Structures are given as structure tokens and as C-alpha cells.
């Protein structure tokens, strides 16, 4: 049973600082490193590290960063057959500033913007044979729409709506698992989540749009989700946060891997929460994501 993740691949350029500089200010950082990233690639790595047969569909540049990202993905066990190196285009990059465990990000999509609906269509049979499809919103929206319309009702769809952009309700109707954080959730529900009751109200709105299993991550406060019978709230795990860069991607990828492995929604959420809580105690994105052996003995 394979998961096909369709999404972005970026090279993350990470700088740690004691605070975010003001406009026009130059200040010293205290550590720089390059790290393979991109929401799509991160989620693919999370799926693979959780033991899922994971295939990643993406575009990278025909450059050193692109080759490095493909090698990194393969090293984590992700199949790279559906990744194309686009000539004369740069690989996507993200400039990330990490300050006291939180981050700010500037993203240049580069080759990710070349992941077109036509490219998706070229893999129609492969997509329809998958056990699940995972999507995010760092690729062209027309490609997200094309994928959902192609497989909805035939293959379970996991959509992490990040970064949040408008999505037509007719498209949301085709989504099985929808995993925004509380800020992204507001873009689709107009609910400013200040309490668990607010979060449950948001879940109900998302279900009314035709989403089968909405989940809203609340950071350190935990998560709310619909398990097929009830709206459920689970508290967050208390950990010493170092870097939140891949927290949501770890959760989303782990959730998908656990669901297709046969876990119940409640079991899958527990494992995904644990994986995410481990990831935030480590610097970076894909290297920070834990393996299933660290979670399930």
C-alpha cells in the first residue's frame, strides 16, 4: 500500500538568532545550516520514517540543491521516480530564522511552481492505484485542484492547507482528511479559536463543507478532531521546544501513514502527536522527524 505525496521540495537555509531583526538592521546570528525541506518533502519523509511505502511527486531545479534534495529523500526511503529536475529553473528555497524555538520563513517557490496539472495528469494511473494521496499548498493551486478532482471518491485525500489560501467549497467536498492549524483554520471557517468550544465549532463548519475528518492542530495546546463519531480534544504534550519548523508536517505525514496502516483515528492522532512533539525538540526539518522505532517499540 503506497502513499503518493504531491508537493514542494525546498532547500532550507536556517539561521538561529536571539531575536528577529528590524527592517534595515544587521545583527549577528549564532548558527547557520542547510537542511532539506518543503512541506511536501517533509511530509513524504514523515510517511517514510513511519514505515509507509512513500512516493514523492515534485519538481526541483537542475542544480546542486535539486540533486541534494533528491539524494536526501532517497536516503530516508522515499521513492523519487516521480520527481523531475526542471532545466533553467532554480530549486525552491526557504530562508528560515529561528528565534527562541519559533520561526519566520521567506519562501521562493522556484521549480515548485512548475508542478503543473499536465504533469499530474501524466501520472493518473499511478495516482488512482495509491492507498492515499497527500497534498499541501506550496504548489500551484490548479495542480491541487486537478489532483483532488482526479482521485476524489476513489483514493483517500489528505490535505494540509498550508500556507492557507482560498479553496472552493466544491473542492473541499472531495477531501477526506483536512489538517489546518488554528490560524489556517480561520481562513476556512471564519472562527477565531480562543477556546475548545470555538475549535469544535470550527470542526462542525468544516464537516458541513463535506470534509469527512477535519483535524485542527492547536500548537502546544493540543488538537481537536472528528473521529467519525464525536468531536475530540486532546491536550498537547509538554516538551522543551527547540524548533517548530517541521511540527505540522510531522503530524500530517505520521497521521496519513498510521491511517493507511489500519490504525483508528484516535490511535493515529496519538502517534502523530507524539511524533510531532519529538520533532520540535530537534533543529531542522526532515532530520528532526522521528522514526517509527522511536515511537512504537
mmCIF file of N, CA, C and O in Angstrom, residues 13-107:
data_model
loop_
_atom_site.group_PDB
_atom_site.id
_atom_site.type_symbol
_atom_site.label_atom_id
_atom_site.label_comp_id
_atom_site.label_asym_id
_atom_site.label_seq_id
_atom_site.Cartn_x
_atom_site.Cartn_y
_atom_site.Cartn_z
ATOM 1 N N UNK A 13 17.449 27.290 4.295
ATOM 2 C CA UNK A 13 18.653 27.982 4.765
ATOM 3 C C UNK A 13 18.311 28.570 6.125
ATOM 4 O O UNK A 13 17.557 29.544 6.216
ATOM 5 N N UNK A 14 18.813 27.942 7.171
ATOM 6 C CA UNK A 14 18.355 28.228 8.533
ATOM 7 C C UNK A 14 19.405 29.010 9.314
ATOM 8 O O UNK A 14 20.580 28.624 9.366
ATOM 9 N N UNK A 15 18.962 30.105 9.929
ATOM 10 C CA UNK A 15 19.822 30.913 10.791
ATOM 11 C C UNK A 15 19.160 31.051 12.153
ATOM 12 O O UNK A 15 17.978 31.417 12.245
ATOM 13 N N UNK A 16 19.898 30.762 13.205
ATOM 14 C CA UNK A 16 19.393 30.957 14.562
ATOM 15 C C UNK A 16 19.776 32.356 15.047
ATOM 16 O O UNK A 16 20.898 32.825 14.819
ATOM 17 N N UNK A 17 18.830 33.028 15.701
ATOM 18 C CA UNK A 17 19.081 34.368 16.227
ATOM 19 C C UNK A 17 18.464 34.500 17.618
ATOM 20 O O UNK A 17 17.602 33.704 18.006
ATOM 21 N N UNK A 18 18.906 35.520 18.345
ATOM 22 C CA UNK A 18 18.336 35.782 19.667
ATOM 23 C C UNK A 18 17.031 36.557 19.567
ATOM 24 O O UNK A 18 16.222 36.567 20.493
ATOM 25 N N UNK A 19 16.824 37.236 18.442
ATOM 26 C CA UNK A 19 15.570 37.946 18.184
ATOM 27 C C UNK A 19 15.475 38.195 16.679
ATOM 28 O O UNK A 19 16.450 38.037 15.948
ATOM 29 N N UNK A 20 14.286 38.580 16.204
ATOM 30 C CA UNK A 20 14.087 38.885 14.789
ATOM 31 C C UNK A 20 14.588 40.300 14.519
ATOM 32 O O UNK A 20 14.188 41.244 15.221
ATOM 33 N N UNK A 21 15.478 40.504 13.536
ATOM 34 C CA UNK A 21 15.987 41.860 13.281
ATOM 35 C C UNK A 21 14.906 42.788 12.747
ATOM 36 O O UNK A 21 13.944 42.364 12.107
ATOM 37 N N UNK A 22 15.072 44.068 13.035
ATOM 38 C CA UNK A 22 14.164 45.073 12.493
ATOM 39 C C UNK A 22 14.553 45.373 11.048
ATOM 40 O O UNK A 22 15.649 45.055 10.594
ATOM 41 N N UNK A 23 13.638 46.007 10.313
ATOM 42 C CA UNK A 23 13.914 46.370 8.927
ATOM 43 C C UNK A 23 15.127 47.298 8.873
ATOM 44 O O UNK A 23 15.211 48.279 9.614
ATOM 45 N N UNK A 24 16.088 46.977 8.009
ATOM 46 C CA UNK A 24 17.293 47.781 7.865
ATOM 47 C C UNK A 24 18.384 47.451 8.854
ATOM 48 O O UNK A 24 19.493 48.002 8.762
ATOM 49 N N UNK A 25 18.124 46.549 9.784
ATOM 50 C CA UNK A 25 19.103 46.218 10.817
ATOM 51 C C UNK A 25 19.922 44.991 10.422
ATOM 52 O O UNK A 25 19.401 44.027 9.854
ATOM 53 N N UNK A 26 21.199 45.029 10.707
ATOM 54 C CA UNK A 26 22.068 43.861 10.583
ATOM 55 C C UNK A 26 22.452 43.398 11.980
ATOM 56 O O UNK A 26 22.836 44.211 12.823
ATOM 57 N N UNK A 27 22.318 42.111 12.230
ATOM 58 C CA UNK A 27 22.687 41.588 13.537
ATOM 59 C C UNK A 27 23.358 40.224 13.366
ATOM 60 O O UNK A 27 23.276 39.606 12.301
ATOM 61 N N UNK A 28 24.016 39.796 14.396
ATOM 62 C CA UNK A 28 24.714 38.519 14.348
ATOM 63 C C UNK A 28 23.753 37.366 14.639
ATOM 64 O O UNK A 28 22.894 37.461 15.506
ATOM 65 N N UNK A 29 23.938 36.281 13.891
ATOM 66 C CA UNK A 29 23.257 35.045 14.211
ATOM 67 C C UNK A 29 24.177 34.168 15.042
ATOM 68 O O UNK A 29 25.322 34.527 15.304
ATOM 69 N N UNK A 30 23.673 33.042 15.468
ATOM 70 C CA UNK A 30 24.513 32.140 16.264
ATOM 71 C C UNK A 30 24.402 30.701 15.777
ATOM 72 O O UNK A 30 24.320 29.776 16.555
ATOM 73 N N UNK A 31 24.411 30.548 14.464
ATOM 74 C CA UNK A 31 24.378 29.200 13.894
ATOM 75 C C UNK A 31 23.632 29.172 12.584
ATOM 76 O O UNK A 31 22.494 29.638 12.510
ATOM 77 N N UNK A 32 24.266 28.644 11.523
ATOM 78 C CA UNK A 32 23.634 28.540 10.211
ATOM 79 C C UNK A 32 23.804 27.123 9.694
ATOM 80 O O UNK A 32 24.843 26.488 9.891
ATOM 81 N N UNK A 33 22.747 26.611 9.024
ATOM 82 C CA UNK A 33 22.901 25.319 8.357
ATOM 83 C C UNK A 33 21.896 25.200 7.211
ATOM 84 O O UNK A 33 20.881 25.902 7.170
ATOM 85 N N UNK A 34 22.216 24.336 6.259
ATOM 86 C CA UNK A 34 21.318 23.985 5.174
ATOM 87 C C UNK A 34 20.591 22.707 5.551
ATOM 88 O O UNK A 34 21.176 21.789 6.131
ATOM 89 N N UNK A 35 19.311 22.647 5.205
ATOM 90 C CA UNK A 35 18.512 21.483 5.563
ATOM 91 C C UNK A 35 17.470 21.223 4.481
ATOM 92 O O UNK A 35 16.816 22.154 4.010
ATOM 93 N N UNK A 36 17.328 19.973 4.082
ATOM 94 C CA UNK A 36 16.290 19.619 3.111
ATOM 95 C C UNK A 36 14.921 19.902 3.711
ATOM 96 O O UNK A 36 14.651 19.542 4.857
ATOM 97 N N UNK A 37 14.063 20.583 2.933
ATOM 98 C CA UNK A 37 12.745 20.935 3.444
ATOM 99 C C UNK A 37 11.703 21.033 2.346
ATOM 100 O O UNK A 37 11.822 20.408 1.295
ATOM 101 N N UNK A 38 10.677 21.852 2.593
ATOM 102 C CA UNK A 38 9.498 21.916 1.742
ATOM 103 C C UNK A 38 8.405 21.070 2.368
ATOM 104 O O UNK A 38 8.654 19.930 2.795
ATOM 105 N N UNK A 39 7.196 21.624 2.455
ATOM 106 C CA UNK A 39 6.137 20.896 3.155
ATOM 107 C C UNK A 39 5.869 19.526 2.542
ATOM 108 O O UNK A 39 5.648 18.548 3.249
ATOM 109 N N UNK A 40 5.861 19.461 1.211
ATOM 110 C CA UNK A 40 5.619 18.171 0.584
ATOM 111 C C UNK A 40 6.701 17.164 0.906
ATOM 112 O O UNK A 40 6.423 16.021 1.299
ATOM 113 N N UNK A 41 7.951 17.585 0.743
ATOM 114 C CA UNK A 41 9.069 16.688 1.020
ATOM 115 C C UNK A 41 9.109 16.285 2.488
ATOM 116 O O UNK A 41 9.359 15.117 2.821
ATOM 117 N N UNK A 42 8.851 17.230 3.381
ATOM 118 C CA UNK A 42 8.838 16.914 4.810
ATOM 119 C C UNK A 42 7.789 15.849 5.121
ATOM 120 O O UNK A 42 8.036 14.905 5.888
ATOM 121 N N UNK A 43 6.601 16.005 4.549
ATOM 122 C CA UNK A 43 5.531 15.050 4.825
ATOM 123 C C UNK A 43 5.836 13.691 4.220
ATOM 124 O O UNK A 43 5.504 12.648 4.795
ATOM 125 N N UNK A 44 6.500 13.693 3.059
ATOM 126 C CA UNK A 44 6.911 12.424 2.467
ATOM 127 C C UNK A 44 7.909 11.709 3.372
ATOM 128 O O UNK A 44 7.817 10.487 3.585
ATOM 129 N N UNK A 45 8.856 12.455 3.913
ATOM 130 C CA UNK A 45 9.841 11.857 4.822
ATOM 131 C C UNK A 45 9.157 11.330 6.077
ATOM 132 O O UNK A 45 9.483 10.232 6.569
ATOM 133 N N UNK A 46 8.194 12.087 6.603
ATOM 134 C CA UNK A 46 7.466 11.614 7.790
ATOM 135 C C UNK A 46 6.754 10.303 7.495
ATOM 136 O O UNK A 46 6.799 9.361 8.303
ATOM 137 N N UNK A 47 6.098 10.214 6.335
ATOM 138 C CA UNK A 47 5.424 8.966 5.961
ATOM 139 C C UNK A 47 6.421 7.816 5.890
ATOM 140 O O UNK A 47 6.180 6.720 6.411
ATOM 141 N N UNK A 48 7.555 8.075 5.219
ATOM 142 C CA UNK A 48 8.557 7.017 5.053
ATOM 143 C C UNK A 48 9.148 6.584 6.385
ATOM 144 O O UNK A 48 9.353 5.389 6.631
ATOM 145 N N UNK A 49 9.433 7.558 7.256
ATOM 146 C CA UNK A 49 10.007 7.220 8.560
ATOM 147 C C UNK A 49 9.012 6.448 9.430
ATOM 148 O O UNK A 49 9.413 5.748 10.370
ATOM 149 N N UNK A 50 7.723 6.577 9.114
ATOM 150 C CA UNK A 50 6.706 5.817 9.838
ATOM 151 C C UNK A 50 6.442 4.458 9.191
ATOM 152 O O UNK A 50 5.499 3.762 9.556
ATOM 153 N N UNK A 51 7.247 4.105 8.195
ATOM 154 C CA UNK A 51 7.159 2.768 7.615
ATOM 155 C C UNK A 51 6.281 2.643 6.396
ATOM 156 O O UNK A 51 6.105 1.529 5.874
ATOM 157 N N UNK A 52 5.713 3.754 5.893
ATOM 158 C CA UNK A 52 4.839 3.686 4.728
ATOM 159 C C UNK A 52 5.658 3.614 3.440
ATOM 160 O O UNK A 52 6.747 4.190 3.345
ATOM 161 N N UNK A 53 5.139 2.919 2.434
ATOM 162 C CA UNK A 53 5.733 2.878 1.101
ATOM 163 C C UNK A 53 5.409 4.213 0.432
ATOM 164 O O UNK A 53 4.294 4.424 -0.038
ATOM 165 N N UNK A 54 6.375 5.118 0.419
ATOM 166 C CA UNK A 54 6.116 6.523 0.102
ATOM 167 C C UNK A 54 6.758 6.934 -1.211
ATOM 168 O O UNK A 54 7.957 6.732 -1.428
ATOM 169 N N UNK A 55 5.954 7.564 -2.072
ATOM 170 C CA UNK A 55 6.401 8.079 -3.362
ATOM 171 C C UNK A 55 6.138 9.578 -3.381
ATOM 172 O O UNK A 55 5.059 10.022 -2.991
ATOM 173 N N UNK A 56 7.117 10.333 -3.850
ATOM 174 C CA UNK A 56 7.000 11.791 -3.838
ATOM 175 C C UNK A 56 6.993 12.331 -5.263
ATOM 176 O O UNK A 56 7.861 12.001 -6.073
ATOM 177 N N UNK A 57 5.992 13.164 -5.569
ATOM 178 C CA UNK A 57 5.869 13.795 -6.881
ATOM 179 C C UNK A 57 6.158 15.284 -6.727
ATOM 180 O O UNK A 57 5.491 15.975 -5.950
ATOM 181 N N UNK A 58 7.166 15.778 -7.466
ATOM 182 C CA UNK A 58 7.590 17.161 -7.283
ATOM 183 C C UNK A 58 8.435 17.594 -8.468
ATOM 184 O O UNK A 58 8.788 16.799 -9.344
ATOM 185 N N UNK A 59 8.783 18.884 -8.455
ATOM 186 C CA UNK A 59 9.739 19.448 -9.397
ATOM 187 C C UNK A 59 10.847 20.127 -8.597
ATOM 188 O O UNK A 59 10.583 20.856 -7.635
ATOM 189 N N UNK A 60 12.083 19.865 -9.008
ATOM 190 C CA UNK A 60 13.234 20.575 -8.449
ATOM 191 C C UNK A 60 13.994 21.212 -9.606
ATOM 192 O O UNK A 60 13.726 20.933 -10.778
ATOM 193 N N UNK A 61 14.933 22.077 -9.300
ATOM 194 C CA UNK A 61 15.771 22.650 -10.334
ATOM 195 C C UNK A 61 16.880 21.694 -10.741
ATOM 196 O O UNK A 61 17.252 20.787 -9.984
ATOM 197 N N UNK A 62 17.397 21.894 -11.947
ATOM 198 C CA UNK A 62 18.533 21.098 -12.401
ATOM 199 C C UNK A 62 19.814 21.748 -11.873
ATOM 200 O O UNK A 62 20.629 22.302 -12.620
ATOM 201 N N UNK A 63 19.962 21.692 -10.545
ATOM 202 C CA UNK A 63 21.077 22.371 -9.888
ATOM 203 C C UNK A 63 21.530 21.553 -8.688
ATOM 204 O O UNK A 63 20.996 20.472 -8.414
ATOM 205 N N UNK A 64 22.528 22.057 -7.985
ATOM 206 C CA UNK A 64 23.086 21.310 -6.860
ATOM 207 C C UNK A 64 22.064 21.081 -5.749
ATOM 208 O O UNK A 64 22.011 20.006 -5.146
ATOM 209 N N UNK A 65 21.244 22.105 -5.465
ATOM 210 C CA UNK A 65 20.224 21.947 -4.431
ATOM 211 C C UNK A 65 19.229 20.849 -4.817
ATOM 212 O O UNK A 65 18.821 20.038 -3.978
ATOM 213 N N UNK A 66 18.819 20.834 -6.091
ATOM 214 C CA UNK A 66 17.860 19.832 -6.536
ATOM 215 C C UNK A 66 18.393 18.422 -6.380
ATOM 216 O O UNK A 66 17.698 17.522 -5.879
ATOM 217 N N UNK A 67 19.633 18.191 -6.795
ATOM 218 C CA UNK A 67 20.230 16.865 -6.665
ATOM 219 C C UNK A 67 20.403 16.483 -5.206
ATOM 220 O O UNK A 67 20.159 15.331 -4.811
ATOM 221 N N UNK A 68 20.778 17.472 -4.383
ATOM 222 C CA UNK A 68 20.936 17.208 -2.959
ATOM 223 C C UNK A 68 19.613 16.791 -2.316
ATOM 224 O O UNK A 68 19.568 15.859 -1.501
ATOM 225 N N UNK A 69 18.516 17.466 -2.692
ATOM 226 C CA UNK A 69 17.206 17.127 -2.134
ATOM 227 C C UNK A 69 16.774 15.721 -2.536
ATOM 228 O O UNK A 69 16.245 14.967 -1.717
ATOM 229 N N UNK A 70 17.003 15.366 -3.798
ATOM 230 C CA UNK A 70 16.625 14.027 -4.246
ATOM 231 C C UNK A 70 17.441 12.961 -3.522
ATOM 232 O O UNK A 70 16.905 11.919 -3.111
ATOM 233 N N UNK A 71 18.734 13.215 -3.342
ATOM 234 C CA UNK A 71 19.571 12.254 -2.613
ATOM 235 C C UNK A 71 19.116 12.109 -1.169
ATOM 236 O O UNK A 71 19.096 10.998 -0.616
ATOM 237 N N UNK A 72 18.752 13.245 -0.556
ATOM 238 C CA UNK A 72 18.297 13.218 0.832
ATOM 239 C C UNK A 72 17.010 12.417 0.969
ATOM 240 O O UNK A 72 16.876 11.574 1.867
ATOM 241 N N UNK A 73 16.058 12.659 0.072
ATOM 242 C CA UNK A 73 14.785 11.927 0.116
ATOM 243 C C UNK A 73 15.015 10.429 -0.040
ATOM 244 O O UNK A 73 14.457 9.619 0.709
ATOM 245 N N UNK A 74 15.840 10.066 -1.008
ATOM 246 C CA UNK A 74 16.123 8.654 -1.229
ATOM 247 C C UNK A 74 16.778 8.034 0.003
ATOM 248 O O UNK A 74 16.498 6.882 0.362
ATOM 249 N N UNK A 75 17.619 8.817 0.675
ATOM 250 C CA UNK A 75 18.275 8.327 1.876
ATOM 251 C C UNK A 75 17.305 8.016 3.003
ATOM 252 O O UNK A 75 17.576 7.151 3.850
ATOM 253 N N UNK A 76 16.170 8.704 3.011
ATOM 254 C CA UNK A 76 15.141 8.442 4.024
ATOM 255 C C UNK A 76 14.156 7.363 3.583
ATOM 256 O O UNK A 76 13.197 7.069 4.299
ATOM 257 N N UNK A 77 14.364 6.811 2.385
ATOM 258 C CA UNK A 77 13.495 5.729 1.918
ATOM 259 C C UNK A 77 12.334 6.175 1.061
ATOM 260 O O UNK A 77 11.422 5.382 0.788
ATOM 261 N N UNK A 78 12.329 7.430 0.622
ATOM 262 C CA UNK A 78 11.258 7.946 -0.245
ATOM 263 C C UNK A 78 11.590 7.627 -1.699
ATOM 264 O O UNK A 78 12.715 7.869 -2.161
ATOM 265 N N UNK A 79 10.630 7.083 -2.451
ATOM 266 C CA UNK A 79 10.820 6.829 -3.880
ATOM 267 C C UNK A 79 10.799 8.159 -4.629
ATOM 268 O O UNK A 79 9.871 8.965 -4.459
ATOM 269 N N UNK A 80 11.793 8.391 -5.482
ATOM 270 C CA UNK A 80 11.942 9.678 -6.164
ATOM 271 C C UNK A 80 11.652 9.601 -7.665
ATOM 272 O O UNK A 80 11.936 10.539 -8.401
ATOM 273 N N UNK A 81 11.057 8.507 -8.126
ATOM 274 C CA UNK A 81 10.814 8.305 -9.555
ATOM 275 C C UNK A 81 9.910 9.381 -10.159
ATOM 276 O O UNK A 81 9.970 9.648 -11.371
ATOM 277 N N UNK A 82 9.039 9.973 -9.339
ATOM 278 C CA UNK A 82 8.083 10.959 -9.845
ATOM 279 C C UNK A 82 8.585 12.399 -9.699
ATOM 280 O O UNK A 82 7.816 13.350 -9.869
ATOM 281 N N UNK A 83 9.866 12.568 -9.348
ATOM 282 C CA UNK A 83 10.443 13.909 -9.226
ATOM 283 C C UNK A 83 11.184 14.232 -10.529
ATOM 284 O O UNK A 83 11.962 13.417 -11.027
ATOM 285 N N UNK A 84 10.947 15.435 -11.051
ATOM 286 C CA UNK A 84 11.601 15.855 -12.287
ATOM 287 C C UNK A 84 12.483 17.065 -12.025
ATOM 288 O O UNK A 84 12.053 18.023 -11.375
ATOM 289 N N UNK A 85 13.718 17.008 -12.524
ATOM 290 C CA UNK A 85 14.631 18.154 -12.435
ATOM 291 C C UNK A 85 14.385 19.056 -13.631
ATOM 292 O O UNK A 85 14.648 18.679 -14.777
ATOM 293 N N UNK A 86 13.856 20.241 -13.377
ATOM 294 C CA UNK A 86 13.458 21.181 -14.427
ATOM 295 C C UNK A 86 14.668 22.017 -14.862
ATOM 296 O O UNK A 86 15.308 22.669 -14.027
ATOM 297 N N UNK A 87 15.003 22.008 -16.156
ATOM 298 C CA UNK A 87 16.161 22.794 -16.606
ATOM 299 C C UNK A 87 15.887 24.298 -16.546
ATOM 300 O O UNK A 87 14.746 24.740 -16.689
ATOM 301 N N UNK A 88 16.950 25.044 -16.302
ATOM 302 C CA UNK A 88 16.901 26.517 -16.314
ATOM 303 C C UNK A 88 15.956 27.107 -15.272
ATOM 304 O O UNK A 88 15.443 28.216 -15.442
ATOM 305 N N UNK A 89 15.719 26.370 -14.203
ATOM 306 C CA UNK A 89 14.880 26.843 -13.094
ATOM 307 C C UNK A 89 15.603 26.504 -11.793
ATOM 308 O O UNK A 89 16.200 25.431 -11.678
ATOM 309 N N UNK A 90 15.550 27.399 -10.834
ATOM 310 C CA UNK A 90 16.198 27.121 -9.550
ATOM 311 C C UNK A 90 15.306 26.269 -8.661
ATOM 312 O O UNK A 90 14.075 26.342 -8.727
ATOM 313 N N UNK A 91 15.923 25.460 -7.839
ATOM 314 C CA UNK A 91 15.198 24.706 -6.824
ATOM 315 C C UNK A 91 14.584 25.683 -5.815
ATOM 316 O O UNK A 91 15.149 26.736 -5.525
ATOM 317 N N UNK A 92 13.416 25.341 -5.281
ATOM 318 C CA UNK A 92 12.799 26.174 -4.254
ATOM 319 C C UNK A 92 13.694 26.328 -3.041
ATOM 320 O O UNK A 92 14.408 25.392 -2.663
ATOM 321 N N UNK A 93 13.679 27.515 -2.457
ATOM 322 C CA UNK A 93 14.466 27.761 -1.254
ATOM 323 C C UNK A 93 13.598 28.449 -0.205
ATOM 324 O O UNK A 93 12.657 29.178 -0.528
ATOM 325 N N UNK A 94 13.934 28.219 1.057
ATOM 326 C CA UNK A 94 13.267 28.884 2.183
ATOM 327 C C UNK A 94 14.323 29.462 3.098
ATOM 328 O O UNK A 94 15.236 28.748 3.529
ATOM 329 N N UNK A 95 14.230 30.758 3.350
ATOM 330 C CA UNK A 95 15.118 31.420 4.309
ATOM 331 C C UNK A 95 14.397 31.430 5.655
ATOM 332 O O UNK A 95 13.356 32.084 5.800
ATOM 333 N N UNK A 96 14.938 30.700 6.623
ATOM 334 C CA UNK A 96 14.261 30.489 7.903
ATOM 335 C C UNK A 96 15.081 31.091 9.032
ATOM 336 O O UNK A 96 16.275 30.803 9.175
ATOM 337 N N UNK A 97 14.443 31.943 9.817
ATOM 338 C CA UNK A 97 15.063 32.494 11.019
ATOM 339 C C UNK A 97 14.421 31.831 12.236
ATOM 340 O O UNK A 97 13.199 31.863 12.380
ATOM 341 N N UNK A 98 15.242 31.207 13.074
ATOM 342 C CA UNK A 98 14.752 30.527 14.274
ATOM 343 C C UNK A 98 15.120 31.355 15.490
ATOM 344 O O UNK A 98 16.293 31.681 15.710
ATOM 345 N N UNK A 99 14.114 31.699 16.287
ATOM 346 C CA UNK A 99 14.309 32.543 17.459
ATOM 347 C C UNK A 99 13.502 31.986 18.620
ATOM 348 O O UNK A 99 12.263 31.934 18.546
ATOM 349 N N UNK A 100 14.164 31.527 19.657
ATOM 350 C CA UNK A 100 13.522 31.005 20.866
ATOM 351 C C UNK A 100 12.502 29.918 20.541
ATOM 352 O O UNK A 100 11.401 29.882 21.082
ATOM 353 N N UNK A 101 12.858 29.033 19.616
ATOM 354 C CA UNK A 101 12.006 27.906 19.291
ATOM 355 C C UNK A 101 10.953 28.174 18.245
ATOM 356 O O UNK A 101 10.326 27.247 17.744
ATOM 357 N N UNK A 102 10.733 29.450 17.903
ATOM 358 C CA UNK A 102 9.764 29.800 16.868
ATOM 359 C C UNK A 102 10.511 30.201 15.603
ATOM 360 O O UNK A 102 11.713 30.480 15.626
ATOM 361 N N UNK A 103 9.783 30.241 14.478
ATOM 362 C CA UNK A 103 10.468 30.558 13.239
ATOM 363 C C UNK A 103 9.679 31.522 12.373
ATOM 364 O O UNK A 103 8.452 31.633 12.487
ATOM 365 N N UNK A 104 10.394 32.253 11.522
ATOM 366 C CA UNK A 104 9.784 33.053 10.460
ATOM 367 C C UNK A 104 10.443 32.623 9.164
ATOM 368 O O UNK A 104 11.637 32.290 9.141
ATOM 369 N N UNK A 105 9.662 32.604 8.071
ATOM 370 C CA UNK A 105 10.126 31.979 6.835
ATOM 371 C C UNK A 105 9.812 32.871 5.636
ATOM 372 O O UNK A 105 8.703 33.410 5.522
ATOM 373 N N UNK A 106 10.797 33.019 4.735
ATOM 374 C CA UNK A 106 10.584 33.632 3.428
ATOM 375 C C UNK A 106 10.827 32.541 2.396
ATOM 376 O O UNK A 106 11.875 31.890 2.405
ATOM 377 N N UNK A 107 9.844 32.330 1.506
ATOM 378 C CA UNK A 107 9.886 31.213 0.577
ATOM 379 C C UNK A 107 9.927 31.691 -0.870
ATOM 380 O O UNK A 107 9.168 32.577 -1.266
#
